[in-house]
XYZ file of C-alpha atoms in Angstrom:
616
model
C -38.662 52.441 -0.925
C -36.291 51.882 1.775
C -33.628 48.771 0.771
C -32.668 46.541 3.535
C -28.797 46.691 4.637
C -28.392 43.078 3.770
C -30.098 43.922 0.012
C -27.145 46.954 -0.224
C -24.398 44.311 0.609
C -25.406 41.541 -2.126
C -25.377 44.600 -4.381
C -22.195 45.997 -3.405
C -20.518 42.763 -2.944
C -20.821 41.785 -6.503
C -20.303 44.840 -8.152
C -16.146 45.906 -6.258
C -12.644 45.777 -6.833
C -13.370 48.286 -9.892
C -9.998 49.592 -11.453
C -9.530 53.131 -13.346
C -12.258 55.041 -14.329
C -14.152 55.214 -17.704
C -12.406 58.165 -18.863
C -8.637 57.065 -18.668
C -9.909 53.499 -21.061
C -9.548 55.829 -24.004
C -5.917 56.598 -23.214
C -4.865 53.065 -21.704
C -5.701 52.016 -25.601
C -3.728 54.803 -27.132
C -0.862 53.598 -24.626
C -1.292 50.055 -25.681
C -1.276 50.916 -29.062
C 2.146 52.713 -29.316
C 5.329 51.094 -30.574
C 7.365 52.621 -27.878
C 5.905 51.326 -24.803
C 7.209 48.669 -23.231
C 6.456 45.316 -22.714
C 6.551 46.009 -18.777
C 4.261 48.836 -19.072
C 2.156 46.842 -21.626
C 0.980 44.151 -18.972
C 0.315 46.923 -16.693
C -2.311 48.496 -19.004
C -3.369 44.849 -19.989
C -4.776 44.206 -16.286
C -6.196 47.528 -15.601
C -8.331 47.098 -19.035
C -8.760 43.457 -18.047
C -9.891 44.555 -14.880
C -12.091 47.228 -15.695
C -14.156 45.665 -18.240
C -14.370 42.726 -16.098
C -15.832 44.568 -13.219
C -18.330 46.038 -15.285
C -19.447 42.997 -16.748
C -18.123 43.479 -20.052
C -16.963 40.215 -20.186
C -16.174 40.140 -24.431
C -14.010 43.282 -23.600
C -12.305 41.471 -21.378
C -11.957 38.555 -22.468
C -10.406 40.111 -25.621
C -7.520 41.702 -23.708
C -7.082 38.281 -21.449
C -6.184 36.705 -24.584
C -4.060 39.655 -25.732
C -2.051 39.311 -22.076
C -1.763 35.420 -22.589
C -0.198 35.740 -26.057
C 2.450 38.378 -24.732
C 3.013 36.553 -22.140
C 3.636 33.144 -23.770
C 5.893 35.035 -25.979
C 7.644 36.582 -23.462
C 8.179 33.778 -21.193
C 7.048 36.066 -18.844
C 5.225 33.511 -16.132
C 3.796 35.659 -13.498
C 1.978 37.609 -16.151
C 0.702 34.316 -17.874
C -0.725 33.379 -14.541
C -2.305 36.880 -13.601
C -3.762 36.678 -17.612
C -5.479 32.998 -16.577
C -6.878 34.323 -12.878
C -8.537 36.920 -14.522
C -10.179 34.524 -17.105
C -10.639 31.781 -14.613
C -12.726 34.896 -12.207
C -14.603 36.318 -15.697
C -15.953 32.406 -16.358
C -17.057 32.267 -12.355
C -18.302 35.965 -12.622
C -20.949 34.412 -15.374
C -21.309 30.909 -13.413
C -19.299 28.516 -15.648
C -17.570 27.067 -13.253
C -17.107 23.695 -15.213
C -14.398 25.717 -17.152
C -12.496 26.934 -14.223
C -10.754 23.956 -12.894
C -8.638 23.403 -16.107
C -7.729 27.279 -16.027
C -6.506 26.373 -12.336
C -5.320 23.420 -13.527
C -3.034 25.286 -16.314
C -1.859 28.293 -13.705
C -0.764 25.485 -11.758
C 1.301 23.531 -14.336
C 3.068 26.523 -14.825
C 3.816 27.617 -11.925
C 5.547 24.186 -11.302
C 8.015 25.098 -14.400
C 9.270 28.233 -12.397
C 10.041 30.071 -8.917
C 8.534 32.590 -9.299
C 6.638 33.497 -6.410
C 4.263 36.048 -8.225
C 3.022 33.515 -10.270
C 2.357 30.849 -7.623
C 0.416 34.042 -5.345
C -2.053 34.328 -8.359
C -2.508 31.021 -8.988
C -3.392 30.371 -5.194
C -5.718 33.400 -5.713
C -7.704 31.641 -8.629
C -8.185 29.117 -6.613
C -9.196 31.133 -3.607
C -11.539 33.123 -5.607
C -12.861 29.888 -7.289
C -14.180 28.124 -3.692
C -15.334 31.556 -2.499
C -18.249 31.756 -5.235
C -19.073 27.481 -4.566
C -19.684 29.049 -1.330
C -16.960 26.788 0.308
C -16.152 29.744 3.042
C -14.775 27.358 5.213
C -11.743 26.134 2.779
C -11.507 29.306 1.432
C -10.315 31.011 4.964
C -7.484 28.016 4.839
C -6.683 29.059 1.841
C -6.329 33.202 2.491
C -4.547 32.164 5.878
C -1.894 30.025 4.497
C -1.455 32.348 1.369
C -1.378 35.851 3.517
C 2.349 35.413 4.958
C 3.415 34.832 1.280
C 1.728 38.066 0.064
C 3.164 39.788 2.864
C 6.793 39.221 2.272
C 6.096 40.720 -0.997
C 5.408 44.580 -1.113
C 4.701 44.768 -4.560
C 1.108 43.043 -3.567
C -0.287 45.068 -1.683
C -3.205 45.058 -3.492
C -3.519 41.448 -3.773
C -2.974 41.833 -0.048
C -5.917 44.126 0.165
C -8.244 42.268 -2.284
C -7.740 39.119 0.071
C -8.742 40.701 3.152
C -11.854 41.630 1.777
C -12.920 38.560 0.656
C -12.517 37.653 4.414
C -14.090 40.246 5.202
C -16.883 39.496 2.541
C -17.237 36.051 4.386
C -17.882 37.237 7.920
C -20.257 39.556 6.616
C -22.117 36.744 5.225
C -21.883 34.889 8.496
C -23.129 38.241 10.687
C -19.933 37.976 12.443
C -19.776 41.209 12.542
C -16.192 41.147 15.051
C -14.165 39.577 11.880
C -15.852 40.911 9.630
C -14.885 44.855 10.748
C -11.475 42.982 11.614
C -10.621 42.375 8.205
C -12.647 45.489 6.513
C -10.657 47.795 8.342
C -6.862 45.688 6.873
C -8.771 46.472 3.779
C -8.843 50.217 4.232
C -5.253 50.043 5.381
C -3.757 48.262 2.690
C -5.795 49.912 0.158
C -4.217 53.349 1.324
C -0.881 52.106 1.336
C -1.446 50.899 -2.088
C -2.912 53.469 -4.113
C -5.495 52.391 -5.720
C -8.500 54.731 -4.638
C -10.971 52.061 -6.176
C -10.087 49.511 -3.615
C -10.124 51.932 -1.042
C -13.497 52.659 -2.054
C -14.731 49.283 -2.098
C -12.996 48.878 1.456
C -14.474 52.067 2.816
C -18.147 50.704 1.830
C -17.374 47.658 3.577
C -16.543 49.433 6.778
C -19.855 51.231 6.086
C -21.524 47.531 6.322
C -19.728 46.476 9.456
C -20.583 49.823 11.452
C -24.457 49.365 10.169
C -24.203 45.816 12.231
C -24.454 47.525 15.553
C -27.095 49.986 14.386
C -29.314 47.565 13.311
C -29.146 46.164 17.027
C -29.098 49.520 19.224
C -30.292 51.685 16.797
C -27.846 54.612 18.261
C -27.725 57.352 15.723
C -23.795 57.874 16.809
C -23.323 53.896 15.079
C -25.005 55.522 11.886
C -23.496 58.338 11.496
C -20.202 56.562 11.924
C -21.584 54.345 8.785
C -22.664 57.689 6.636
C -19.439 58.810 7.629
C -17.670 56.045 5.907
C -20.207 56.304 3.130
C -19.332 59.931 2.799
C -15.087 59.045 2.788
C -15.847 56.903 -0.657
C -17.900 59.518 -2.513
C -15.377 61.960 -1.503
C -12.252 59.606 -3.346
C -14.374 60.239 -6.629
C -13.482 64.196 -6.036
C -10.522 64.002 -4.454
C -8.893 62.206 -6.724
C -10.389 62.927 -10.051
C -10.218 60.436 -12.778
C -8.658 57.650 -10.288
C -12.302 55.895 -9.419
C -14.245 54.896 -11.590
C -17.693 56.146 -12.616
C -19.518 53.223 -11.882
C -17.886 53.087 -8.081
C -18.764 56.256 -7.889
C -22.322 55.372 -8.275
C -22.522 52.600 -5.722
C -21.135 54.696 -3.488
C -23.915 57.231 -3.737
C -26.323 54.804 -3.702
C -25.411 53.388 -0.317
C -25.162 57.032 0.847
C -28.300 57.532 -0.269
C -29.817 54.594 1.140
C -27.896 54.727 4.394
C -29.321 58.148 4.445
C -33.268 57.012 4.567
C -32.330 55.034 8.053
C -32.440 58.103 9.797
C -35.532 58.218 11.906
C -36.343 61.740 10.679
C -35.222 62.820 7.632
C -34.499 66.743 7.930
C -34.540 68.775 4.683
C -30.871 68.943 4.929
C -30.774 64.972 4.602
C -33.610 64.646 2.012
C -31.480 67.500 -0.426
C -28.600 65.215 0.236
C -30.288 62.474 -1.236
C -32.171 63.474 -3.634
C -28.622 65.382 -4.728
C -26.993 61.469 -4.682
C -30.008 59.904 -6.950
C -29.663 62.613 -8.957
C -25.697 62.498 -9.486
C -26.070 58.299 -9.713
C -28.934 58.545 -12.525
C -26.131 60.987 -14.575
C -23.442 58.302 -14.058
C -25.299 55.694 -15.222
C -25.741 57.297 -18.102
C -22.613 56.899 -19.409
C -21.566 53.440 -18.175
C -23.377 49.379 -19.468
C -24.910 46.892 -16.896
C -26.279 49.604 -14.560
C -29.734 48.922 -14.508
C -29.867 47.791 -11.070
C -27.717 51.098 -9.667
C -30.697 53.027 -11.248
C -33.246 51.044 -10.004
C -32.186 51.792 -6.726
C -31.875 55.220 -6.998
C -35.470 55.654 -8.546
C -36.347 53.356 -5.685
C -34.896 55.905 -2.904
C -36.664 58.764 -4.804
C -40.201 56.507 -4.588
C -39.690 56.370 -0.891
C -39.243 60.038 -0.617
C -42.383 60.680 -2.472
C -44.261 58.120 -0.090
C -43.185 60.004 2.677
C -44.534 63.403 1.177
C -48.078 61.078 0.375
C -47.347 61.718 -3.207
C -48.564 58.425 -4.112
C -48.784 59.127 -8.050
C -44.802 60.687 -7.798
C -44.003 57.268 -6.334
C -45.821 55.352 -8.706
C -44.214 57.192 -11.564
C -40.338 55.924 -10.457
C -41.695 52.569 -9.854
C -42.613 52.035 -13.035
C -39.449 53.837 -14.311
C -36.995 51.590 -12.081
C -39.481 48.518 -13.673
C -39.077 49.467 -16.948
C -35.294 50.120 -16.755
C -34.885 46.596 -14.879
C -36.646 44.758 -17.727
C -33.737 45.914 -20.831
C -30.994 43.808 -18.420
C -31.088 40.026 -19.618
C -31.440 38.652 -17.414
C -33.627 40.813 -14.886
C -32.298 41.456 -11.785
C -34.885 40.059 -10.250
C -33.396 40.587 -6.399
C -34.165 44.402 -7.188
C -37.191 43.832 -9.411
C -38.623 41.813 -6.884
C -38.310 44.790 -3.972
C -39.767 47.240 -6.836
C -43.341 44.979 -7.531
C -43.552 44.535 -4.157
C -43.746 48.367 -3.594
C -45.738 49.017 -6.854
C -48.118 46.257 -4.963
C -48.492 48.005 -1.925
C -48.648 51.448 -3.423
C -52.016 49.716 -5.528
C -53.263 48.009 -2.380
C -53.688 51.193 -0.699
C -55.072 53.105 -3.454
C -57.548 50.396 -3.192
C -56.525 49.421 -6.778
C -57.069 45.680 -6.245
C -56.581 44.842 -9.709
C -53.321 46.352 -10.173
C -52.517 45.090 -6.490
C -53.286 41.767 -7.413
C -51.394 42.223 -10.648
C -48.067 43.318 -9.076
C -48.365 40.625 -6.042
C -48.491 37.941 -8.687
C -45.423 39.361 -10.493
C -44.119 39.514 -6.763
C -44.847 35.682 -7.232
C -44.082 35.649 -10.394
C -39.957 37.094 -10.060
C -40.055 35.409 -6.838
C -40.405 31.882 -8.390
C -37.719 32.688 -11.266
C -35.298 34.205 -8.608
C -35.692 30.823 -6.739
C -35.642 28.704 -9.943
C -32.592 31.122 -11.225
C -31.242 30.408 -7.628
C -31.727 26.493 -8.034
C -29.965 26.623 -11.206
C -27.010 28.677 -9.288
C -27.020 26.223 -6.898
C -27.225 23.362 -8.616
C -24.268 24.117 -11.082
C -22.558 25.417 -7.806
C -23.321 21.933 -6.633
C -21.991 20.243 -9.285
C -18.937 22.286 -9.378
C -18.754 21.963 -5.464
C -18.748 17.683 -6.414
C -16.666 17.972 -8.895
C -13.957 20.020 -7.322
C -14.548 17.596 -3.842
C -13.975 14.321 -6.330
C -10.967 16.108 -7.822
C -9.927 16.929 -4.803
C -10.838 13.398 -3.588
C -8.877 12.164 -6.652
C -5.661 14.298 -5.744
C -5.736 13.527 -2.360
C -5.950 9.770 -3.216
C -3.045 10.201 -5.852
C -1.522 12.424 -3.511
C -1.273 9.305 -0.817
C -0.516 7.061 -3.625
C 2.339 9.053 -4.467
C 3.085 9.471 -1.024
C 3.196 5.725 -0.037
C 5.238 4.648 -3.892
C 7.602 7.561 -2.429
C 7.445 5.890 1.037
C 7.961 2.446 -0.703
C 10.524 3.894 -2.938
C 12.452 5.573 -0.016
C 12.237 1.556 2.182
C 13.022 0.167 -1.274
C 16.036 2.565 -1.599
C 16.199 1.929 2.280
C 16.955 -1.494 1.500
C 18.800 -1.027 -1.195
C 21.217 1.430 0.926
C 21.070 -1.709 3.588
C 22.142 -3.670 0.872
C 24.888 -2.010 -0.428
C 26.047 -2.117 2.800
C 26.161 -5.222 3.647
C 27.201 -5.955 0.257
C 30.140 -3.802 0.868
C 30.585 -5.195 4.146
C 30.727 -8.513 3.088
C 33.021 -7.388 0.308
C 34.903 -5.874 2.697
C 34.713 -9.409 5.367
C 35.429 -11.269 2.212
C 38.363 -9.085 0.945
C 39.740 -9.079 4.587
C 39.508 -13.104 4.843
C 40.538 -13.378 1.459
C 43.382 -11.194 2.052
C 44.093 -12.638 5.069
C 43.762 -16.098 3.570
C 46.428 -15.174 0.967
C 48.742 -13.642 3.413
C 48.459 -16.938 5.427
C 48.944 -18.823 2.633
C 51.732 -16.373 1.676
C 52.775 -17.061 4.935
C 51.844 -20.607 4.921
C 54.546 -20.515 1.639
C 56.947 -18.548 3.563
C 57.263 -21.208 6.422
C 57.142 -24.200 3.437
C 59.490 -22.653 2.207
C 61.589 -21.915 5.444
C 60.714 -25.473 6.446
C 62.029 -26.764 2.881
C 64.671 -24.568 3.329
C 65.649 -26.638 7.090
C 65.330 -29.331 5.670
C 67.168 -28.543 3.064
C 69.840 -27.437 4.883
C 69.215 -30.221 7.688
C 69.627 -32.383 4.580
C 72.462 -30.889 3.659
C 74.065 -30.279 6.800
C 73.627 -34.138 7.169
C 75.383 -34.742 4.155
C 78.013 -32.637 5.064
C 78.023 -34.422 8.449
C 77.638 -37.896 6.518
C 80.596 -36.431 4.329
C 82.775 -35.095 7.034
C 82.251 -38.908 8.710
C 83.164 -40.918 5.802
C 85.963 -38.723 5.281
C 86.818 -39.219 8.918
C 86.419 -42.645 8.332
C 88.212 -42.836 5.394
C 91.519 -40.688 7.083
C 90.845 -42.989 10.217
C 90.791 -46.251 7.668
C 94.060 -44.672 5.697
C 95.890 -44.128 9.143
C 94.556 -47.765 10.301
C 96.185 -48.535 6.868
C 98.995 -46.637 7.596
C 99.821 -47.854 10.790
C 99.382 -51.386 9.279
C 101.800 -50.585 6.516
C 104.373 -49.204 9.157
C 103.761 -51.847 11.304
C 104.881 -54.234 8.740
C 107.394 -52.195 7.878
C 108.757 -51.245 11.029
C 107.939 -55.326 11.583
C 110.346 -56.288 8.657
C 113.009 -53.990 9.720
C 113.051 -54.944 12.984
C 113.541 -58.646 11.420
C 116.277 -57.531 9.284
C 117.821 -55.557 11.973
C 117.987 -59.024 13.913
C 118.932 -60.647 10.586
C 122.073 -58.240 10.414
C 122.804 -58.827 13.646
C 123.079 -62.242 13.364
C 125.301 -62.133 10.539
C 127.613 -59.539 11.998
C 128.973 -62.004 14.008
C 130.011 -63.655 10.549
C 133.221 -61.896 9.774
C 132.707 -62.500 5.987
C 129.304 -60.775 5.466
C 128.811 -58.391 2.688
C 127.328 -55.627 4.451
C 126.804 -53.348 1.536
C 125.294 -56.469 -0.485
C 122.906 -56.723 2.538
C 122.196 -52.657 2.813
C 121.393 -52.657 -1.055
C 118.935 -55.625 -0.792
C 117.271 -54.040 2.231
C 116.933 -51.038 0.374
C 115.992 -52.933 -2.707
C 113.092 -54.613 -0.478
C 112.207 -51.287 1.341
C 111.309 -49.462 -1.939
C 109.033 -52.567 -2.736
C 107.263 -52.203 -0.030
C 106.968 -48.514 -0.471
C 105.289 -49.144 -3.670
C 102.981 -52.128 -1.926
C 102.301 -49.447 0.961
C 101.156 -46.863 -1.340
C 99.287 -49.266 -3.769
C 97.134 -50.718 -1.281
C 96.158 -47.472 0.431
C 95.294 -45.185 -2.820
C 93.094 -47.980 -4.006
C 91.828 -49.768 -1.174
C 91.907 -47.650 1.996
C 88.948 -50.197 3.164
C 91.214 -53.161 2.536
C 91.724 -54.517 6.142
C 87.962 -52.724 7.047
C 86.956 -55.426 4.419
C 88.684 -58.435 5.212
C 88.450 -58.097 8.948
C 84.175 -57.992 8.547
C 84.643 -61.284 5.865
C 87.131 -63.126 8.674
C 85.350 -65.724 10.685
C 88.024 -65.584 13.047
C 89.942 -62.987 14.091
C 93.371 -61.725 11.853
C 96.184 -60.842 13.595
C 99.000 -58.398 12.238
C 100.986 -61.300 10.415
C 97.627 -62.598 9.292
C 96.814 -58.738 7.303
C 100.191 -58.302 6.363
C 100.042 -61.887 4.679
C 96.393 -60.798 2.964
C 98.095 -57.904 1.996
C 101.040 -59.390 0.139
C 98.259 -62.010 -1.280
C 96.213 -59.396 -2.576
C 98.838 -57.561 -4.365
C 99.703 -60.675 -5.820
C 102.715 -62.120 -4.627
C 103.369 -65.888 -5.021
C 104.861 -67.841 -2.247
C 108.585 -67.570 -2.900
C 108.284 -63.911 -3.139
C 106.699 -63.599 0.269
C 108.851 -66.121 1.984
C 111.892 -63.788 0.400
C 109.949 -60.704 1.605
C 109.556 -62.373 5.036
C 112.486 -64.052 5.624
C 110.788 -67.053 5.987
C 110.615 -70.469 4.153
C 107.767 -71.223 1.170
C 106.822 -73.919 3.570
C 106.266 -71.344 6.314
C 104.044 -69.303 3.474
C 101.863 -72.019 2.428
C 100.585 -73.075 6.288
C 100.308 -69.197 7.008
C 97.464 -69.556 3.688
C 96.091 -72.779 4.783
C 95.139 -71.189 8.244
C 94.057 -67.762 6.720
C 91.460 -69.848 4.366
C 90.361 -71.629 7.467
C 89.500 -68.393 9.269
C 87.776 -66.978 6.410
C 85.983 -70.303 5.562
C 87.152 -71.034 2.376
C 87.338 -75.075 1.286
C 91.298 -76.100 0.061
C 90.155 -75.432 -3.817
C 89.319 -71.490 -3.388
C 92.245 -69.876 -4.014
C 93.185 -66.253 -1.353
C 93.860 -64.687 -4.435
C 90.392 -64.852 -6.126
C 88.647 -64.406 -3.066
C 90.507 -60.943 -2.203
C 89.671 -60.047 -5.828
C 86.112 -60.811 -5.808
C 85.441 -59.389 -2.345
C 86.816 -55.957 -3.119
C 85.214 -56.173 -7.126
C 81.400 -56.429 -4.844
């Protein structure tokens, strides 16, 4: 039976990425076991075991030692490790098609990777993810995905196996598009990144796949130099498994031979040199198998190789026998694997058909049928919980996105609310500030205002007083003036009387028998009287002749004030005729005409009138 190279893809595709081999399981769970390794070293074993068991399909195994990561982990606080424990459970769940329980796996990686910076956790967690659209078949999003994520793995050195791992799901992509250009683009990173990071299994895996992207061009020219570049790379992963003994893993081993093998039987001639080499691969894969679970279709295709070798030597009933071998073998695996079961009914069918065994024929074709309609209804199932997953992650994703631009626009509305806010504190503080400036300004102007009130009082104040010290300095100018007015009066009269007794004397000189000491002593007598009057009148009443002068009707003349004078002090009429030198007679008409200028009748006495004038 000769398997098609598309056929050896789907079965290499699924069954990669395989870590240590069987034998070193044993002593990863002696290592685990012992009190004196590390934590460090303890998550180490804890993904290879993961891994291995994983890739084999063991998925209890590995699920057991997911569970033992998580809970180290979690105690630990050790992040990256918690997230590498929930990618490996999230890809176990999609490895057995549950992908309803994947998103809250994702969902959990990515909660905690928002708790922490660590980049190795956020890497795995973007893997999960990547890994998780990969098997809806959403190729499309899943290159966005490896692009974006790439750059990240590359600045860390430590993953270059992650690196590796996500260039062959690129790879594995293109292949399933027949590109074959990207698809040896990225199968060929693979091989380099694989080498530069140790592990032999993924260079095994990455070696097969450059076995697949050389077969492209074969397939269309059919040049045995593009095949034997493909058995080439065939031959470079068997070769790993001695090599490097005990660092790939039995059952990589195996798939390796098996595309040798099958790689092999595309030759258009197959010498004896290339049918021992074969027949030495089926018979090193059917040992393997031996020892390792969930192999049923590796053996299968080996018996199915050794069926076609037999048809080519017309040993019909040697073919017939590893038919039914690889049939029986395929029906212990629940559930079949019908994709190989299929290929070996079909050749049972036509091995019947031309041992003109219609029966049988006609048996097999309907179990061709038969497989055929399970594989399809098996594939409808896939496809419909793929489906449901695919709607579920696109309403999720609808859901985020739509929370996402929520979020965005309450942040955009929150950032013109803050906006405004900001505006508003500064206006606020602007008119804070215009209303601390006017008020300022308003107090300094009142201050101001205040200052010149005050000034102004102050003027005034002083204008005021000034004025009364003006007002003062006049009336007391008026009052000297007044006191010399009075002064001059009282000399006047004085000067007036002497000048009267001087003519008096002189008269009676000329009388030989004057006393002139008698007269000297009465002129002095009447000089120190009218001292005293003098001084009487002007410490009491500077204003006297002011006074009587305003109250005249006619005008006074000196005699007239010295008369109002002597009147006013209180002199009768003898004593001013005596003062005067005159006779009473001479008094009395000088008061009749005084009352006639001031306007007095004949029964208002110049006494009381110059007492009641200055007592106003």
């Amino acid at each position: 039976m000769k398997l098609k190279g598309s056929f050896l893809y789907f079965l290499f595709f699924f069954c990669t990425l395989f870590p240590a081999q069987d034998v070193f399981t044993d002593d990863l769970k002696n290592r685990l076991n012992n009190g004196h390794t590390s934590v460090a070293e303890k998550f180490k074993i804890y993904n290879e075991l993961t891994e291995y068991y994983r890739v084999s399909d063991q998925y209890p195994a590995a699920g057991k030692y997911v569970q033992q990561q998580l809970e180290l982990a979690q105690k630990e606080r050790n992040y990256a490790e918690e997230v590498k424990a929930l990618a490996q459970n999230g890809i176990i769940k999609l490895n057995q098609s549950q992908y309803d329980k994947v998103p809250p796996i994702i969902d959990a990686a990515n909660a905690i990777v928002q708790k922490t910076n660590d980049k190795t956790a956020a890497l795995y967690a973007t893997y999960l993810n990547i890994y998780y659209n990969n098997a809806l078949g959403e190729f499309e999003h899943t290159i966005k995905l490896i692009q974006k994520t790439l750059p990240q793995v590359e600045k860390l050195p430590s993953e270059i196996l992650l690196n590796a791992k996500l260039n062959y799901l690129l790879y594995g992509i293109y292949t399933e598009w027949n590109d074959a250009e990207n698809a040896t683009l990225y199968a060929k990173k693979a091989v380099e990144l694989a080498q530069k990071s140790g592990n032999k299994n993924m260079l095994s895996s990455a070696y097969s796949a450059m076995a697949v992207c050389y077969y492209f061009p074969y397939e269309k020219t059919g040049d045995l130099k593009d095949l034997k570049r493909v058995i080439e790379m065939c031959k470079k992963a068997v070769l790993l498994y001695h090599q490097f003994p005990g660092q790939v893993s039995a059952h990589a081993h195996a798939m390796a031979l098996l595309n040798l093998a099958n790689y092999n039987l595309s030759y258009p001639v197959i010498t004896p040199e290339i049918r021992k080499e074969i027949q030495e691969n089926t018979a090193e894969i059917l040992t393997l198998t031996q020892h390792t679970t969930l192999n049923q279709g590796i053996q299968a295709g080996a018996l199915g190789i050794l069926s076609n070798l037999a048809s080519r030597d017309k040993n019909d009933a040697l073919s017939e026998q590893y038919l039914l071998k690889a049939e029986q073998i395929l029906l212990t695996q629940k559930p079949v694997y019908y994709h190989v079961m299929i290929n070996v009914v079909q050749d049972l069918a036509q091995l019947y058909a031309k041992q003109n065994n219609y029966r049988k024929a006609f048996e097999y074709q309907s179990k061709v049928a038969e497989y055929s309609h399970k594989l399809f209804d098996e594939g409808q199932a896939e496809t419909a919980k793929r489906l449901e997953a695919q709607f579920q992650s696109q309403r999720k994703e609808s859901e985020l996105r739509s929370l996402t631009e929520k979020t965005a626009s309450l942040k955009k509305e929150k950032l013109l609310y803050i906006g405004l806010g900001i505006i508003g504190l500064i206006g606020a503080f602007f008119m804070f500030r215009s209303y601390h400036f006017k008020l300022r300004y308003s107090i300094e102007r009142e201050k101001k205002l205040d200052t010149e009130k005050h000034d102004a009082e102050m003027q005034i104040k002083l204008q005021r007083e000034e004025q009364a010290r003006l007002k003062a300095e006049q009336e007391l100018l008026t009052l000297q003036q007044q006191k010399l007015q009075s002064e001059v009066l009282a000399s006047q009269l004085h000067i007036q009387h002497k000048n009267e007794v001087l003519q008096q004397l002189q008269t009676r000189l000329s009388d030989t028998d004057i006393n002139i000491q008698h007269v000297v002593k009465g002129e002095n007598r009447i000089d120190n009287d009218f001292e005293k009057i003098r001084f009487t009148i002007q410490e009491l009443h500077p204003d006297f002749f002011k006074n009587i002068n305003e109250r005249a009707k006619q005008k006074l003349t000196a005699l007239d004030l010295k008369y109002c004078a002597y009147i006013y002090l209180g002199m009768d009429t003898k004593q001013i005729a005596h003062l005067l030198n005159v006779e009473p007679k001479s008094v009395r008409m000088t008061k009749y005409r005084l009352k006639k200028k001031f306007g007095l009748d004949e029964s208002t006495a110049l006494e009381s009138f110059f007492q009641g004038v200055f007592s106003e």
